[in-house]
Amino acid sequence: MAEPVVVDAAYLKEIEKARRDLRALISSKNCAPIMLRLAWHDAGTYDVNTKTGGPNGSIRNEHELSHGANNGLKIAINFCEEVKAKHPKITYADLYQLAGVVAVEVTGGPTIDFVPGRKDSLESPEEGRLPDAKQGVPHLKDIFYRMGLSDKEIVALSGGHTLGKAHADRSGFDGPWTREPLKFDNSYFVELLKGESEGLLKLPTDNALLEDSAFRSYVELYAKDEDAFFKDYAESHKKLSELGFTPPSAGLKEAVRSSAILAQSAVGVAVAAAVGILSYFYEVHRKAK
Amino acid sequence: MATPVVDAKYLKEIEKARRDLRALISTKNCAPIMLRLAWLDAGTYDVKTKTGGPNGSIRNRKDLSHPANTGLKMALDLCENVKAKHKIITYADLYQLAGVVAVEVTGGPSIDFVPGRKDSNQPPEEGRHPDAKQGASHLRNIFYRMGLSDKDIVALSGGHTLGKAHRERSGFEGPWTEDPLKFDNSYYVELLKGESKGLLKLPTDKSLVEDPDFRRYVERYAEDEDAFFEDYAASHKKLSELGFTPLTAEKSNRLKSMQNAVGVLAAVSVAIF
């Protein structure tokens, strides 16, 4: 499907209904972690040089689903199918990203701005574009810089491990990173700085965040200041969810902002004119005395 | 107790509490009982005597250990966890915020929430909630006493889209809808179907289809979920603010005064001319 998506009032309405359905689904099934992972794995294949991959729904393609990195994601694909069935108009690309945004929201995370209009694609990128948990700093930089993301974004997005757990039969690793795997907060960073924590997971890539000084300074900031983490996370998540996507309403937002400025300017001109007129008549009145 | 000062700090705590409530209510799948908590705190209002209403006094009930209140006690304890992390917000605000979040995370409409309710330390006014075994005239007595309308009665009854009754609590048993953790208009659809296997209809639910004025709304909401969501959000907000003058009313009065001043200025300049 390569035609552009028409984001009209009807589409926006379906998005809002899908958002509410996703809230109910994700809350009642406690599946926020796997939904967040689905959104991340659809988006995280982006290559900023070739402009391939990215959030385009291609992850539902059997071929891509069978990549090792995507073990266990079928369950999230199936949940999303329930919502797609009720809102067939919205693209899979939008649906998966909306699911990621809702997953963060219902687990107590920040509100992430969501702009719809992503096109669907069935072309899947080659395997190997997502990070390998067994590797370290240079690998993380390779993978994320290839997407067009920065050090700050690498650390902030790693905070997504505040949710969920690894499964021995999926990744080979096991267990949650934090005490409350269904609560979105900054405890991932707090645990990371503590070092070994009984029963909690630290992947080699998690530990890598402490080994690089640039990464570490963000870890320390986020461990200390949850508001700073939420702010950076929301921005990074939005950026990830829009890799290779030019939101169509960017133009609309600009028009709205411009007309507001125009209206304010008009009021300003009117006030200045009133003052001018008043002064004139005051002068006339004074001279007439 | 004093009216809370709704400054930037208070608003920030409200937003943090909102997020904590989302996580709590989602994880524990306790949206129905949290909605009920908000309703029970607010629904004691008497518009004539200006007593009762959403003031947190529900936590001072003398009968909390009674089996009928098992669910309520659970909801109060869960809210205590959130209150402990955000001490400056009032219980009255917290319970209403919990109700708003309960509707949101189960897929319901967004309900406007304005903070600033005072807490009351006295026990709540007893006997002011509807008796499920009664009918339309009883419902009108109870809700008109609060200052609510027929439309509010029917829209708010849609809250039964969530949760279920428990024999050991109310004497009634079971959910009203097929998906008790999903906020939608299925309560009305089921009501119009008549008897549905395994689904509950209280005498008060049935009165909504037996009374012709109530029935109009039931039919509308069964047919049009958007209309239900719109009316529900308005009625829920109204209920959550019974006896409470939201601060934004003050702000909008200030704005109106400013607009009046500009108008006066314009009139004066015309007069001089």
Coordinates of N, CA and C in Angstrom, one line a residue, chain A residues 13 17 20-21 23-30 86 105-111 182-184 226-227 230 271 274 277-278 281-282, chain B residues 12 16 19-20 22-29 85 104-110 179 181-183 225-226 229 265 268-269 272-273:
Chain A
K13 N -11.2 10.5 13.8 CA -12.2 9.9 14.7 C -11.9 8.5 15.0
K17 N -11.1 6.5 18.5 CA -11.9 5.3 19.0 C -10.9 4.1 19.2
R20 N -9.1 4.5 22.5 CA -9.9 4.1 23.6 C -9.9 2.6 23.7
D21 N -10.1 1.9 22.6 CA -10.1 0.5 22.6 C -8.8 -0.1 23.0
R23 N -6.7 1.4 25.1 CA -6.6 1.6 26.6 C -7.3 0.4 27.3
A24 N -8.5 0.1 26.9 CA -9.3 -1.0 27.5 C -8.6 -2.3 27.4
L25 N -8.1 -2.6 26.2 CA -7.4 -3.9 25.9 C -6.1 -4.0 26.7
I26 N -5.3 -3.0 26.6 CA -4.0 -3.1 27.3 C -4.1 -3.1 28.8
S27 N -5.1 -2.3 29.3 CA -5.3 -2.4 30.8 C -5.8 -3.7 31.2
S28 N -6.8 -4.2 30.6 CA -7.5 -5.5 31.1 C -6.5 -6.7 30.9
K29 N -5.7 -6.7 29.8 CA -4.9 -7.8 29.6 C -3.5 -7.6 30.1
N30 N -3.2 -6.5 30.8 CA -1.9 -6.2 31.3 C -0.8 -6.5 30.3
K86 N -12.1 -3.6 14.2 CA -13.2 -2.6 14.5 C -12.9 -1.3 13.8
E105 N 1.2 5.3 28.5 CA 0.2 6.1 29.2 C -0.5 5.3 30.3
V106 N -1.0 4.1 30.0 CA -1.8 3.4 31.0 C -0.9 2.8 32.1
T107 N 0.4 2.7 31.9 CA 1.2 2.2 33.0 C 1.8 3.4 33.8
G108 N 1.3 4.6 33.6 CA 1.7 5.7 34.4 C 2.8 6.5 33.8
G109 N 3.1 6.3 32.5 CA 4.2 7.1 31.9 C 3.7 8.4 31.3
P110 N 4.7 9.1 30.7 CA 4.3 10.4 30.2 C 3.3 10.3 29.0
T111 N 2.7 11.4 28.7 CA 1.8 11.5 27.5 C 2.7 11.8 26.3
L182 N 5.0 -3.5 35.6 CA 3.8 -2.9 34.9 C 3.6 -1.4 35.3
K183 N 4.7 -0.8 35.9 CA 4.7 0.6 36.2 C 5.8 1.3 35.5
F184 N 5.4 2.4 34.7 CA 6.4 3.1 33.9 C 6.9 4.2 34.8
E226 N 13.0 12.0 37.8 CA 12.0 11.3 37.0 C 11.3 12.2 36.0
D227 N 11.1 13.5 36.3 CA 10.5 14.4 35.4 C 11.4 14.6 34.2
F230 N 11.0 11.6 32.0 CA 9.7 11.5 31.3 C 9.7 12.5 30.1
V271 N -6.0 48.2 19.7 CA -5.7 48.9 20.9 C -4.9 50.1 20.7
A274 N -7.0 52.8 19.2 CA -7.9 53.4 20.2 C -7.1 54.4 21.0
I277 N -6.5 57.5 18.9 CA -7.7 58.3 18.8 C -8.0 59.1 20.0
L278 N -7.9 58.4 21.2 CA -8.2 59.0 22.5 C -7.3 60.2 22.7
F281 N -8.3 63.2 20.5 CA -9.4 64.0 21.0 C -9.1 64.7 22.3
Y282 N -8.3 64.1 23.1 CA -7.9 64.7 24.4 C -7.1 66.1 24.0
Chain B
K12 N 0.7 20.0 39.8 CA 1.8 19.0 39.4 C 1.5 17.7 40.2
K16 N 0.8 13.9 38.7 CA 1.5 12.7 39.1 C 0.6 11.6 39.7
R19 N -1.2 9.9 36.9 CA -0.4 8.8 36.3 C -0.3 7.6 37.2
D20 N -0.1 7.8 38.5 CA 0.0 6.7 39.5 C -1.3 5.9 39.5
R22 N -3.4 5.7 37.0 CA -3.5 4.9 35.7 C -2.8 3.6 35.9
A23 N -1.6 3.6 36.4 CA -0.8 2.4 36.6 C -1.5 1.4 37.5
L24 N -2.0 2.0 38.7 CA -2.6 1.2 39.7 C -3.9 0.5 39.2
I25 N -4.7 1.3 38.6 CA -6.0 0.8 38.1 C -5.9 -0.2 37.0
S26 N -5.0 0.1 36.1 CA -4.7 -0.9 35.0 C -4.2 -2.2 35.5
T27 N -3.1 -2.1 36.3 CA -2.5 -3.3 36.8 C -3.5 -4.2 37.6
K28 N -4.2 -3.6 38.5 CA -5.1 -4.3 39.4 C -6.5 -4.6 38.8
N29 N -6.7 -4.1 37.6 CA -8.1 -4.3 37.0 C -9.2 -3.9 37.9
K85 N 2.0 9.1 48.5 CA 3.0 9.7 47.6 C 2.7 11.1 47.2
E104 N -11.4 6.3 32.0 CA -10.4 6.5 30.9 C -9.7 5.2 30.5
V105 N -9.2 4.5 31.5 CA -8.4 3.3 31.1 C -9.2 2.2 30.7
T106 N -10.5 2.2 30.9 CA -11.3 1.1 30.4 C -12.0 1.5 29.0
G107 N -11.4 2.6 28.4 CA -11.9 2.9 27.1 C -13.0 3.9 27.0
G108 N -13.3 4.5 28.2 CA -14.4 5.5 28.2 C -14.0 6.9 27.7
P109 N -14.9 7.8 27.8 CA -14.6 9.2 27.4 C -13.7 9.9 28.4
S110 N -13.0 10.9 27.9 CA -12.2 11.7 28.8 C -13.1 12.7 29.5
D179 N -18.5 -7.7 28.8 CA -17.1 -7.3 29.0 C -17.0 -6.2 30.2
L181 N -14.9 -5.0 32.0 CA -13.7 -4.1 32.1 C -13.6 -3.2 30.9
K182 N -14.7 -3.1 30.1 CA -14.7 -2.3 28.9 C -15.9 -1.3 29.1
F183 N -15.5 0.0 29.0 CA -16.5 1.1 29.1 C -17.1 1.4 27.8
E225 N -23.3 5.3 20.6 CA -22.3 5.4 21.6 C -21.7 6.7 21.8
D226 N -21.5 7.5 20.7 CA -20.9 8.8 20.8 C -21.8 9.7 21.7
F229 N -21.4 8.7 25.3 CA -20.1 9.2 25.8 C -20.1 10.7 26.1
L265 N -13.6 50.8 27.7 CA -12.6 51.6 27.1 C -13.1 52.0 25.7
V268 N -16.0 54.5 26.0 CA -15.6 55.8 26.4 C -15.0 56.5 25.2
S269 N -14.2 55.9 24.4 CA -13.5 56.5 23.3 C -14.6 57.0 22.3
I272 N -16.3 60.1 23.8 CA -15.4 61.4 23.7 C -15.6 61.9 22.2
F273 N -15.5 61.0 21.3 CA -15.7 61.4 19.8 C -17.1 62.0 19.6

